Amino acid sequence: MLWLAEGTWEGCIDTAAPLIPEDARVSLLYVVPEDVLHAAGAAAEGLIGRWRPRLGPTEQMAGEATASGEALVAAAAGLLGRAGVGQVIRRGRVEREVVRAAEAADLLVVARDGDRSRLGPHSLGPATRFVVDHAPCSVLLVWPDEVPDADSIPPPPEGRRRDRSASPHEPYPPHASLGEPPPLEKSGNDPR
Amino acid sequence: MSGAPAEILAIVLLAATLIVAVVRPWRLPEALVSVPAAALVLAFGILPLHVAAEEARNLGPTIGFLAAVLVIAAMAERGGLFAAAGTWMAAASRGRPVALLALVFVVGSTVTAILSLDATVVLLTPVVFATAARLRLRARPHVYACTHLANSASLLLPVSNLTNLLAYRASGLSFARFGAVMALPWLAAIAVEWAVLRRFFAADLVGRGVTDGARPVALPVYPVAVIALTLVGFLVTSIVHIDPAFAAAAGAIALVLPAVRSRKVSLGNVGRAVDVPFLAFVLALGLIVSAVSYRGLGSAVDHLVPHGSSLWSLLAVAAIAAVLANAINNLPAVLLLLPAVAAGGAGPVMAVLIGVNTGPNLTYVGSLATLLWRRTLRRHEVEPPMSEFLRLGALTVPLVLLVATLALWLSLRVVG
């Protein structure tokens, strides 16, 4: 199952498509963010005594939100170019609906959002972080666009680290290699 | 009736009026309870007739002004102003989410300042949502920007918010001077909202929207010209000491007449835009609050609120106003506070406005309404998704209050 959201859905399909086995059953998920509609509706409720159009902003926007979600999923299915792709539209709190929808899936593909100009820290948006944290199945976290190189990790705060090492209460004695972005990992992953 | 029973009955009637206005059983007009409640207040002598007459004389022009602004906003919408603004924002953003947010800030702040916060909440927000959806960008930051700016950006002009209209007369400022004093606080509040929202929603401001097929619709010339001339009219009337409500009325008539003549708009539409039940509701609410105030709460408020225009007392007034707006909704809050601060001149009156206008971003609609709304949702077994709204409010409101009041203090020093 692929969770699609505005801004990252094309990259998600592009990156994930070559990784999906031929015989896998694929479904595409979009969640209408009901809390956003509620916030707009509540703002109108706050105008006590005024402006009572027959449809409040929430109702006005709900139809449009569902239609645009369906259009997004249909466009994504076209981009994926496979037969028999399931299309799932849900409504509610986005992160919770994604977790519910993933219950029946073997693998959930999630696109990164947030700051994608560097690696970490706290790079995932709140909803994405929640989904990665709570997913009831395996999760494939994909970069929807170019992957920044490993040098983009912000350097650790050198000064503070040295200060802390001077403290006799430091529970974890600092290791010399912690100060550098670890080159070890890259060579360690090389299939030699 | 006098003494404690009179005060208690007045408070009960105020509570009933507010609860009915929020719950709206069977979608009855609010005036159906507020007007009889006001009549009871007068019949029992809780508010003496001469005080009531004085209050009504003060409220009358304000209500006329309000009616004209409501009509201008509704006619601008029918003239296609908001739809055009949506297509313009879509094209000018070229699908970049941060650019779209900036445009929403510009349009949202302008619409709120000129056409009132109601126009932003009811007319602009759905357009902004549709614009984001059409571009295939996440609507969340843009919709939240609208709901927040409707409050924070309603500081500038007397017409921006009903609370401003109510305070405008008490402030003793002309229309132009009101705007001059509030320009800096208005900009400060918008700047704080931008700084916080830009970071808060950073994860949602991603990707690049689809812009093909998004052709901007031409801005409707006539409504824009009339609104611009109405603004000029506000300036001119305040220079020659005529009530600016006449400029608003002229603007409303200039928009209504051609639309009715060409049968684009029926008289029924105009009547609905004027919204007589709402005007009656405001008048009745004013009388009921006046009674509550007259029977003792007024002097209590008077003791509570600091007087003077020092920075500390302005900050205290703004904070008290914000708390009160969240406790009982900002309309009764401003009606209750105005008599206490009016003697202190423009400074404290403006500080009250900063509090009651930007404070409601803290909860959805003031806690009375929030509580009732949550209860209604629970009855339908829906958990109201409020946490994000509350977190955003907690981040912005104290900062906006502080920075805008600081700006007001500076502004009073410069503009006077």
Coordinates of C-alpha atoms in Angstrom, one line a residue:
Chain A
M1 CA 0.0 0.0 0.0
L2 CA 1.3 3.4 -0.9
W3 CA 0.3 6.4 1.2
L4 CA 0.1 9.5 -1.1
A5 CA -0.1 13.1 -0.1
E6 CA 0.1 16.4 -1.9
G7 CA 3.6 17.6 -2.7
T8 CA 5.3 14.2 -2.5
W9 CA 3.0 11.8 -4.3
E10 CA 4.8 11.9 -7.7
G11 CA 8.2 11.3 -6.2
C12 CA 6.8 8.6 -4.0
I13 CA 5.4 6.7 -7.1
D14 CA 8.6 7.3 -9.1
T15 CA 10.9 6.0 -6.3
A16 CA 8.7 3.1 -5.2
A17 CA 7.6 1.8 -8.6
P18 CA 10.9 -0.1 -9.4
L19 CA 11.0 -1.6 -5.9
I20 CA 7.5 -3.2 -6.1
P21 CA 7.5 -6.8 -7.2
E22 CA 5.5 -7.7 -10.4
D23 CA 3.0 -9.9 -8.6
A24 CA 2.4 -7.6 -5.6
R25 CA -1.1 -6.3 -5.1
V26 CA -0.8 -2.6 -5.0
S27 CA -3.3 -0.1 -3.5
L28 CA -3.0 3.7 -3.3
L29 CA -4.2 5.5 -0.2
Y30 CA -5.3 9.2 0.2
V31 CA -6.7 10.6 3.4
V32 CA -8.9 13.7 3.4
P33 CA -7.7 15.8 6.3
E34 CA -10.9 16.2 8.2
D35 CA -9.3 18.2 11.0
V36 CA -8.5 21.0 8.5
L37 CA -12.1 21.1 7.4
H38 CA -13.2 21.2 11.0
A39 CA -10.9 24.1 11.8
A40 CA -12.4 26.1 9.0
G41 CA -15.9 25.2 10.1
A42 CA -15.2 26.1 13.8
A43 CA -13.8 29.5 12.8
A44 CA -17.2 30.1 11.2
E45 CA -19.0 28.8 14.2
G46 CA -17.1 31.4 16.2
L47 CA -18.8 34.2 14.4
I48 CA -21.8 33.9 16.6
G49 CA -24.9 35.4 15.2
R50 CA -23.6 36.0 11.8
W51 CA -23.3 34.7 8.3
R52 CA -25.4 31.5 8.2
P53 CA -25.0 30.3 4.7
R54 CA -26.9 27.1 4.1
L55 CA -23.6 25.3 3.8
G56 CA -20.9 26.1 6.2
P57 CA -17.3 26.1 5.1
T58 CA -16.8 22.5 6.3
E59 CA -19.6 21.2 4.1
Q60 CA -18.6 23.4 1.2
M61 CA -15.0 22.1 1.3
A62 CA -15.7 18.5 2.1
G63 CA -16.9 17.6 -1.4
E64 CA -14.1 19.4 -3.0
A65 CA -11.5 17.7 -0.7
T66 CA -12.8 14.2 -1.6
A67 CA -12.9 15.0 -5.3
S68 CA -9.3 16.4 -5.3
G69 CA -8.1 13.3 -3.3
E70 CA -9.8 11.0 -5.9
A71 CA -8.2 13.0 -8.7
L72 CA -4.8 12.7 -7.0
V73 CA -5.0 8.9 -6.6
A74 CA -6.2 8.5 -10.2
A75 CA -3.3 10.5 -11.5
A76 CA -0.9 8.5 -9.3
A77 CA -2.4 5.2 -10.7
G78 CA -1.8 6.5 -14.2
L79 CA 1.8 7.4 -13.3
L80 CA 2.3 3.9 -11.8
G81 CA 1.1 2.3 -15.0
R82 CA 0.1 -1.0 -13.5
A83 CA -3.1 -3.0 -13.9
G84 CA -5.4 -3.7 -11.0
V85 CA -4.3 -1.0 -8.7
G86 CA -6.6 -0.5 -5.7
Q87 CA -7.7 3.1 -4.9
V88 CA -8.6 3.9 -1.3
I89 CA -9.9 7.2 0.0
R90 CA -10.5 7.7 3.7
R91 CA -11.5 10.7 5.8
G92 CA -10.4 11.6 9.2
R93 CA -7.3 12.5 11.1
V94 CA -4.7 11.7 8.5
E95 CA -2.0 9.9 10.5
R96 CA -4.6 7.7 12.3
E97 CA -6.5 6.8 9.2
V98 CA -3.2 5.8 7.5
V99 CA -2.4 3.4 10.3
R100 CA -5.9 1.9 10.2
A101 CA -5.7 1.5 6.5
A102 CA -2.3 -0.2 6.7
E103 CA -3.6 -2.9 9.0
A104 CA -4.4 -5.2 6.2
A105 CA -1.2 -4.4 4.2
D106 CA 2.1 -6.3 4.2
L107 CA 4.1 -3.2 3.4
L108 CA 3.3 0.5 3.7
V109 CA 5.3 2.9 1.4
V110 CA 5.6 6.4 2.9
A111 CA 7.2 9.4 1.3
R112 CA 9.4 11.7 3.4
D113 CA 8.1 15.2 3.8
G114 CA 9.5 18.1 5.8
D115 CA 13.0 19.5 5.1
R116 CA 14.5 17.3 2.4
S117 CA 17.6 19.5 1.8
R118 CA 19.6 17.5 4.4
L119 CA 19.7 14.3 6.3
G120 CA 17.9 14.4 9.6
P121 CA 17.5 15.6 12.4
H122 CA 13.7 15.7 12.9
S123 CA 13.2 15.8 9.2
L124 CA 9.8 14.1 9.1
G125 CA 6.6 16.0 9.4
P126 CA 4.3 15.2 12.4
A127 CA 1.9 13.0 10.5
T128 CA 4.6 11.1 8.8
R129 CA 6.5 10.6 12.0
F130 CA 3.3 9.3 13.7
V131 CA 2.8 6.8 10.8
V132 CA 6.4 5.5 10.9
D133 CA 6.1 5.2 14.6
H134 CA 2.7 3.4 14.7
A135 CA 2.5 1.5 11.5
P136 CA 1.1 -2.0 12.0
C137 CA 3.2 -3.4 9.2
S138 CA 6.6 -3.0 7.6
V139 CA 7.3 0.5 6.4
L140 CA 9.3 1.6 3.4
L141 CA 10.3 5.2 3.8
V142 CA 11.2 6.7 0.4
W143 CA 12.8 9.9 -0.7
P144 CA 10.4 11.5 -3.1
D145 CA 13.2 13.5 -4.7
E146 CA 17.0 13.7 -4.8
V147 CA 18.7 12.2 -1.7
P148 CA 21.1 14.7 0.0
D149 CA 24.6 13.4 0.5
A150 CA 25.8 12.2 3.9
D151 CA 27.8 15.4 4.4
S152 CA 24.5 17.3 4.8
I153 CA 24.1 16.0 8.4
P154 CA 24.6 19.0 10.6
P155 CA 27.9 18.7 12.6
P156 CA 27.5 17.8 16.2
P157 CA 27.8 20.7 18.6
E158 CA 31.6 20.4 19.3
G159 CA 31.8 22.9 22.1
R160 CA 29.1 21.4 24.2
R161 CA 30.4 18.0 23.7
R162 CA 33.8 19.0 25.0
D163 CA 32.2 20.8 28.0
R164 CA 30.2 17.7 28.8
S165 CA 33.3 15.4 28.6
A166 CA 34.9 17.6 31.2
S167 CA 32.1 16.8 33.6
P168 CA 32.8 13.9 35.9
H169 CA 29.1 13.0 35.8
E170 CA 29.1 12.3 32.0
P171 CA 27.4 8.9 31.7
Y172 CA 28.6 8.1 28.2
P173 CA 32.3 8.9 27.7
P174 CA 32.6 10.6 24.3
H175 CA 34.2 8.5 21.6
A176 CA 36.6 10.2 19.2
S177 CA 34.7 9.1 16.1
L178 CA 31.4 10.5 17.3
G179 CA 32.6 14.0 16.3
E180 CA 32.6 13.1 12.6
P181 CA 29.7 12.1 10.3
P182 CA 30.4 8.4 10.3
P183 CA 32.1 7.2 7.1
L184 CA 32.0 3.7 8.5
E185 CA 28.4 3.1 7.7
K186 CA 28.8 3.7 3.9
S187 CA 31.7 1.3 3.5
G188 CA 30.0 -1.2 5.8
N189 CA 27.0 -1.3 3.5
D190 CA 29.0 -1.9 0.4
P191 CA 28.2 -5.4 -0.9
R192 CA 31.8 -6.5 -1.4
Chain B
M1 CA -35.9 45.0 40.3
S2 CA -32.6 45.9 41.9
G3 CA -29.6 44.6 43.8
A4 CA -28.3 41.0 43.6
P5 CA -31.5 39.5 42.0
A6 CA -31.3 42.0 39.2
E7 CA -27.6 41.2 38.6
I8 CA -28.2 37.5 38.7
L9 CA -31.2 37.7 36.3
A10 CA -29.2 39.8 33.9
I11 CA -26.3 37.3 34.0
V12 CA -28.7 34.4 33.4
L13 CA -30.3 36.2 30.4
L14 CA -26.8 36.9 29.0
A15 CA -25.8 33.3 29.4
A16 CA -29.0 32.1 27.8
T17 CA -28.5 34.6 24.9
L18 CA -24.9 33.4 24.3
I19 CA -25.7 29.7 24.6
V20 CA -28.6 29.9 22.1
A21 CA -26.3 31.9 19.8
V22 CA -23.8 29.1 19.8
V23 CA -26.0 26.0 19.9
R24 CA -28.7 27.4 17.7
P25 CA -31.4 24.8 18.4
W26 CA -33.3 23.9 15.3
R27 CA -31.2 26.6 13.5
L28 CA -33.4 29.3 15.0
P29 CA -32.1 32.9 14.5
E30 CA -30.2 34.1 17.6
A31 CA -32.4 37.2 17.8
L32 CA -35.4 34.9 18.8
V33 CA -33.9 34.6 22.3
S34 CA -31.7 37.7 22.6
V35 CA -34.5 40.2 21.7
P36 CA -37.0 38.9 24.2
A37 CA -34.2 38.7 26.8
A38 CA -33.4 42.3 26.2
A39 CA -37.1 43.1 26.5
L40 CA -37.2 41.3 29.9
V41 CA -34.2 43.4 31.0
L42 CA -36.1 46.6 30.2
A43 CA -39.5 45.3 31.5
F44 CA -38.0 44.3 34.9
G45 CA -36.2 47.7 35.1
I46 CA -32.8 45.9 35.3
L47 CA -31.6 48.5 32.9
P48 CA -33.3 51.9 33.3
L49 CA -34.9 53.2 30.1
H50 CA -32.8 56.3 29.9
V51 CA -29.6 54.2 30.1
A52 CA -31.0 51.9 27.5
A53 CA -31.9 54.8 25.2
E54 CA -28.3 56.1 25.5
E55 CA -26.9 52.7 24.8
A56 CA -29.2 52.3 21.7
R57 CA -28.2 55.7 20.4
N58 CA -24.5 54.6 20.6
L59 CA -25.1 51.3 19.0
G60 CA -27.5 52.5 16.3
P61 CA -24.9 54.0 13.9
T62 CA -22.5 51.1 14.6
I63 CA -25.2 48.6 13.5
G64 CA -25.9 50.6 10.4
F65 CA -22.2 50.6 9.6
L66 CA -22.1 46.9 10.1
A67 CA -25.0 46.3 7.8
A68 CA -23.3 48.3 5.1
V69 CA -20.0 46.3 5.4
L70 CA -21.9 43.0 5.3
V71 CA -23.6 44.0 2.1
I72 CA -20.3 45.2 0.5
A73 CA -18.6 41.9 1.3
A74 CA -21.6 39.8 0.0
M75 CA -21.8 41.9 -3.2
A76 CA -18.1 41.6 -3.8
E77 CA -18.4 37.8 -3.5
R78 CA -21.3 37.8 -6.0
G79 CA -19.2 40.0 -8.3
G80 CA -16.6 37.3 -8.4
L81 CA -13.9 39.0 -6.3
F82 CA -13.0 36.0 -4.2
A83 CA -13.0 33.6 -7.1
A84 CA -10.7 35.9 -9.0
A85 CA -8.4 36.3 -6.0
G86 CA -8.2 32.5 -5.8
T87 CA -7.1 32.1 -9.5
W88 CA -4.7 35.0 -9.1
M89 CA -3.0 33.4 -6.0
A90 CA -2.8 30.1 -7.9
A91 CA -1.1 31.7 -10.9
A92 CA 1.2 34.1 -9.0
S93 CA 2.4 31.3 -6.7
R94 CA 3.5 29.2 -9.7
G95 CA 2.7 26.2 -7.6
R96 CA 5.3 26.9 -4.9
P97 CA 3.7 26.3 -1.5
V98 CA 5.7 29.0 0.4
A99 CA 4.8 31.5 -2.2
L100 CA 1.1 30.5 -2.0
L101 CA 1.2 30.9 1.8
A102 CA 2.7 34.4 1.4
L103 CA 0.0 35.3 -1.1
V104 CA -2.7 33.9 1.3
F105 CA -1.2 36.2 4.0
V106 CA -1.4 39.2 1.7
V107 CA -4.9 38.5 0.5
G108 CA -6.2 37.3 3.9
S109 CA -4.8 40.3 5.7
T110 CA -6.2 42.7 3.1
V111 CA -9.7 41.1 3.0
T112 CA -9.9 41.0 6.8
A113 CA -8.8 44.6 7.2
I114 CA -11.2 46.0 4.5
L115 CA -14.1 43.6 4.3
S116 CA -14.1 42.3 7.9
L117 CA -13.0 39.0 9.4
D118 CA -16.4 37.5 8.5
A119 CA -15.5 37.8 4.8
T120 CA -12.2 36.0 5.4
V121 CA -13.7 33.1 7.4
V122 CA -16.8 32.5 5.4
L123 CA -15.9 33.7 1.8
L124 CA -12.1 33.5 1.5
T125 CA -11.3 30.3 3.4
P126 CA -13.2 28.0 1.0
V127 CA -11.6 29.7 -2.0
V128 CA -8.1 29.3 -0.5
F129 CA -8.9 25.6 0.2
A130 CA -10.0 25.1 -3.4
T131 CA -7.0 26.9 -4.7
A132 CA -4.6 24.7 -2.7
A133 CA -6.5 21.6 -3.8
R134 CA -6.5 22.6 -7.5
L135 CA -2.7 23.2 -7.3
R136 CA -2.4 19.8 -5.5
L137 CA -0.7 21.4 -2.6
R138 CA -1.5 20.6 1.1
A139 CA -4.3 22.8 2.2
R140 CA -3.5 22.7 5.9
P141 CA -1.1 25.6 6.3
H142 CA -3.2 27.9 4.0
V143 CA -6.5 27.1 5.7
Y144 CA -5.0 27.6 9.2
A145 CA -3.5 30.9 8.0
C146 CA -7.0 32.1 7.0
T147 CA -8.5 31.2 10.3
H148 CA -5.7 32.8 12.3
L149 CA -5.5 36.0 10.1
A150 CA -9.2 36.5 10.4
N151 CA -8.5 37.3 14.0
S152 CA -5.0 38.6 14.1
A153 CA -5.3 40.8 11.0
S154 CA -8.6 42.3 12.1
L155 CA -6.8 45.1 14.1
L156 CA -6.4 47.7 11.3
L157 CA -9.6 49.5 10.6
P158 CA -12.9 50.1 12.4
V159 CA -14.6 48.0 9.7
S160 CA -12.2 45.0 10.1
N161 CA -14.1 43.5 13.1
L162 CA -17.4 44.1 14.8
T163 CA -15.4 44.6 18.1
N164 CA -13.5 47.5 16.4
L165 CA -16.8 49.1 15.3
L166 CA -18.1 48.9 18.9
A167 CA -14.9 50.4 20.3
Y168 CA -14.4 52.9 17.5
R169 CA -16.8 55.4 19.1
A170 CA -15.4 54.8 22.6
S171 CA -11.9 55.5 21.3
G172 CA -12.7 59.0 20.3
L173 CA -10.4 58.6 17.3
S174 CA -11.3 59.5 13.7
F175 CA -11.4 56.6 11.2
A176 CA -8.1 57.6 9.7
R177 CA -6.4 58.1 13.0
F178 CA -7.7 54.7 14.2
G179 CA -6.0 53.1 11.2
A180 CA -2.8 55.1 11.7
V181 CA -2.6 54.0 15.4
M182 CA -3.4 50.4 14.6
A183 CA -1.1 50.0 11.4
L184 CA 2.0 49.1 13.4
P185 CA 0.2 46.6 15.7
W186 CA -1.6 45.1 12.7
L187 CA 1.7 44.6 10.8
A188 CA 3.4 43.2 14.0
A189 CA 0.6 40.7 14.5
I190 CA 0.8 39.5 10.9
A191 CA 4.6 39.2 11.1
V192 CA 4.4 37.0 14.2
E193 CA 1.8 34.8 12.6
W194 CA 4.0 34.4 9.5
A195 CA 7.1 33.6 11.5
V196 CA 5.2 30.9 13.5
L197 CA 3.1 29.4 10.8
R198 CA 6.0 29.2 8.4
R199 CA 7.9 27.0 10.8
F200 CA 4.9 25.2 12.3
F201 CA 3.8 23.9 8.9
A202 CA 7.2 23.5 7.3
A203 CA 6.6 19.8 6.7
D204 CA 3.4 20.5 4.8
L205 CA 4.9 23.3 2.6
V206 CA 6.5 20.7 0.3
G207 CA 6.6 19.9 -3.4
R208 CA 5.5 21.9 -6.4
G209 CA 1.9 22.2 -7.4
V210 CA 0.5 21.6 -10.8
T211 CA -0.1 24.9 -12.5
D212 CA -1.2 23.9 -16.0
G213 CA -4.6 25.0 -16.9
A214 CA -4.7 27.6 -14.1
R215 CA -5.5 30.8 -15.9
P216 CA -6.2 33.8 -13.7
V217 CA -9.6 35.2 -14.0
A218 CA -9.5 39.0 -14.4
L219 CA -10.2 40.9 -11.2
P220 CA -13.8 42.3 -11.4
V221 CA -13.1 46.0 -11.9
Y222 CA -16.3 47.5 -10.7
P223 CA -16.5 46.0 -7.1
V224 CA -12.7 46.7 -6.6
A225 CA -13.2 50.3 -7.7
V226 CA -16.2 50.8 -5.4
I227 CA -14.3 49.3 -2.5
A228 CA -11.3 51.5 -3.2
L229 CA -13.6 54.6 -3.4
T230 CA -15.3 53.5 -0.2
L231 CA -11.9 53.5 1.6
V232 CA -11.2 56.9 0.2
G233 CA -14.6 57.9 1.5
F234 CA -13.7 56.7 5.0
L235 CA -10.7 59.0 4.9
V236 CA -12.5 62.0 3.5
T237 CA -15.5 61.7 5.9
S238 CA -13.1 61.5 8.9
I239 CA -11.3 64.6 7.7
V240 CA -14.5 66.6 7.3
H241 CA -16.1 65.1 10.5
I242 CA -19.0 63.2 8.9
D243 CA -19.8 59.7 10.2
P244 CA -17.9 57.2 8.0
A245 CA -20.9 54.9 8.1
F246 CA -22.3 57.1 5.3
A247 CA -19.3 56.2 3.1
A248 CA -20.0 52.5 3.9
A249 CA -23.6 53.0 3.0
A250 CA -22.8 54.7 -0.2
G251 CA -20.4 51.9 -1.1
A252 CA -23.1 49.3 -0.4
I253 CA -25.7 51.1 -2.5
A254 CA -23.2 51.5 -5.4
L255 CA -22.7 47.8 -5.4
V256 CA -26.3 46.8 -4.9
L257 CA -28.1 49.1 -7.4
P258 CA -26.4 47.9 -10.6
A259 CA -26.6 44.3 -9.5
V260 CA -30.3 44.5 -8.8
R261 CA -31.0 46.5 -12.0
S262 CA -29.3 43.9 -14.1
R263 CA -31.1 41.2 -12.1
K264 CA -27.9 39.5 -11.1
V265 CA -29.0 39.9 -7.5
S266 CA -32.6 39.8 -6.2
L267 CA -33.8 42.0 -3.4
G268 CA -34.1 38.9 -1.3
N269 CA -30.3 38.4 -1.7
V270 CA -29.7 41.9 -0.5
G271 CA -32.1 41.4 2.4
R272 CA -30.2 38.3 3.5
A273 CA -26.9 40.1 3.2
V274 CA -28.1 42.9 5.4
D275 CA -29.0 40.2 7.9
V276 CA -31.6 42.1 10.1
P277 CA -31.8 39.3 12.7
F278 CA -28.1 39.6 13.3
L279 CA -28.3 43.4 13.7
A280 CA -31.2 42.9 16.2
F281 CA -29.0 40.3 18.0
V282 CA -26.1 42.8 18.3
L283 CA -28.5 45.5 19.6
A284 CA -30.1 43.1 22.1
L285 CA -26.7 41.8 23.2
G286 CA -25.5 45.3 23.7
L287 CA -28.5 46.1 26.0
I288 CA -28.2 42.9 28.0
V289 CA -24.4 43.4 28.6
S290 CA -25.1 47.0 29.5
A291 CA -27.6 45.7 32.1
V292 CA -25.1 43.2 33.5
S293 CA -22.5 46.0 33.7
Y294 CA -25.0 48.5 35.2
R295 CA -26.0 46.2 38.0
G296 CA -22.5 45.9 39.5
L297 CA -20.3 44.0 37.2
G298 CA -19.3 47.2 35.6
S299 CA -17.7 48.6 38.7
A300 CA -16.1 45.2 39.4
V301 CA -14.5 45.3 35.9
D302 CA -13.5 48.9 36.5
H303 CA -11.5 47.9 39.6
L304 CA -10.0 45.0 37.8
V305 CA -8.7 46.8 34.7
P306 CA -5.7 49.0 35.1
H307 CA -6.0 52.6 33.9
G308 CA -3.4 54.6 32.0
S309 CA -1.3 54.2 28.9
S310 CA 2.0 52.9 30.3
L311 CA 3.3 49.8 28.5
W312 CA 2.6 47.6 31.5
S313 CA -1.0 48.7 31.9
L314 CA -1.6 48.3 28.1
L315 CA -0.1 44.8 28.3
A316 CA -2.3 44.0 31.3
V317 CA -5.5 45.3 29.6
A318 CA -4.7 43.3 26.4
A319 CA -4.1 40.1 28.5
I320 CA -7.4 40.6 30.5
A321 CA -9.3 41.2 27.3
A322 CA -7.8 38.1 25.7
V323 CA -8.7 35.9 28.7
L324 CA -12.3 37.4 28.8
A325 CA -12.7 36.9 25.1
N326 CA -11.8 33.2 25.5
A327 CA -14.0 32.9 28.6
I328 CA -17.3 34.4 27.2
N329 CA -16.6 35.1 23.5
N330 CA -15.2 38.4 22.3
L331 CA -18.5 40.4 21.5
P332 CA -19.7 40.4 25.1
A333 CA -16.1 40.8 26.3
V334 CA -15.6 44.0 24.4
L335 CA -19.0 45.4 25.5
L336 CA -18.2 44.7 29.1
L337 CA -14.7 46.2 29.0
L338 CA -15.3 49.3 27.0
P339 CA -17.0 51.4 29.7
A340 CA -14.1 50.7 32.1
V341 CA -11.4 51.7 29.7
A342 CA -13.0 54.4 27.6
A343 CA -12.1 57.1 30.1
G344 CA -8.4 56.2 29.7
G345 CA -8.4 57.4 26.1
A346 CA -7.4 55.6 22.9
G347 CA -4.5 53.6 24.3
P348 CA -6.4 51.2 26.6
V349 CA -9.3 50.9 24.2
M350 CA -6.9 49.8 21.5
A351 CA -5.3 47.4 23.9
V352 CA -8.7 45.8 24.6
L353 CA -9.1 45.4 20.9
I354 CA -5.7 43.6 20.6
G355 CA -6.8 41.3 23.3
V356 CA -10.4 40.5 22.1
N357 CA -9.4 40.3 18.4
T358 CA -6.2 38.1 18.6
G359 CA -7.1 36.2 21.8
P360 CA -9.8 34.0 20.2
N361 CA -7.0 32.1 18.3
L362 CA -6.2 30.5 21.6
T363 CA -9.3 28.3 21.5
Y364 CA -11.6 27.8 18.6
V365 CA -14.3 30.2 19.5
G366 CA -13.9 31.2 23.0
S367 CA -14.3 28.6 25.7
L368 CA -18.0 28.8 26.2
A369 CA -18.5 28.0 22.6
T370 CA -15.7 25.5 22.5
L371 CA -17.2 23.5 25.4
L372 CA -20.6 23.4 23.8
W373 CA -19.2 22.5 20.4
R374 CA -17.2 19.7 21.8
R375 CA -20.2 18.4 23.6
T376 CA -22.2 18.4 20.4
L377 CA -19.5 16.5 18.5
R378 CA -19.2 13.9 21.3
R379 CA -22.9 13.3 21.1
H380 CA -22.3 12.4 17.5
E381 CA -19.4 10.2 18.6
V382 CA -16.8 12.3 16.8
E383 CA -13.7 13.3 18.8
P384 CA -13.1 16.9 17.9
P385 CA -9.6 17.1 16.4
M386 CA -8.4 20.2 18.3
S387 CA -4.9 19.4 19.4
E388 CA -3.2 21.0 16.4
F389 CA -5.3 24.1 16.6
L390 CA -4.7 24.5 20.3
R391 CA -0.9 24.0 19.9
L392 CA -0.8 26.6 17.2
G393 CA -2.8 29.0 19.3
A394 CA -0.6 28.5 22.3
L395 CA 2.4 29.3 20.2
T396 CA 1.0 32.4 18.5
V397 CA -1.4 34.1 20.8
P398 CA 0.9 35.1 23.7
L399 CA 3.6 36.3 21.2
V400 CA 1.1 38.2 19.1
L401 CA -0.4 39.9 22.2
L402 CA 3.0 40.9 23.4
V403 CA 4.4 42.1 20.1
A404 CA 1.2 43.9 19.0
T405 CA 0.8 45.7 22.3
L406 CA 4.5 46.7 22.2
A407 CA 3.8 48.1 18.7
L408 CA 0.7 49.9 20.0
W409 CA 2.7 51.5 22.7
L410 CA 5.3 52.7 20.1
S411 CA 2.5 53.8 17.8
L412 CA 0.8 55.9 20.4
R413 CA 4.1 57.6 21.1
V414 CA 4.6 58.4 17.3
V415 CA 1.0 59.0 16.1
G416 CA -0.5 60.1 19.4

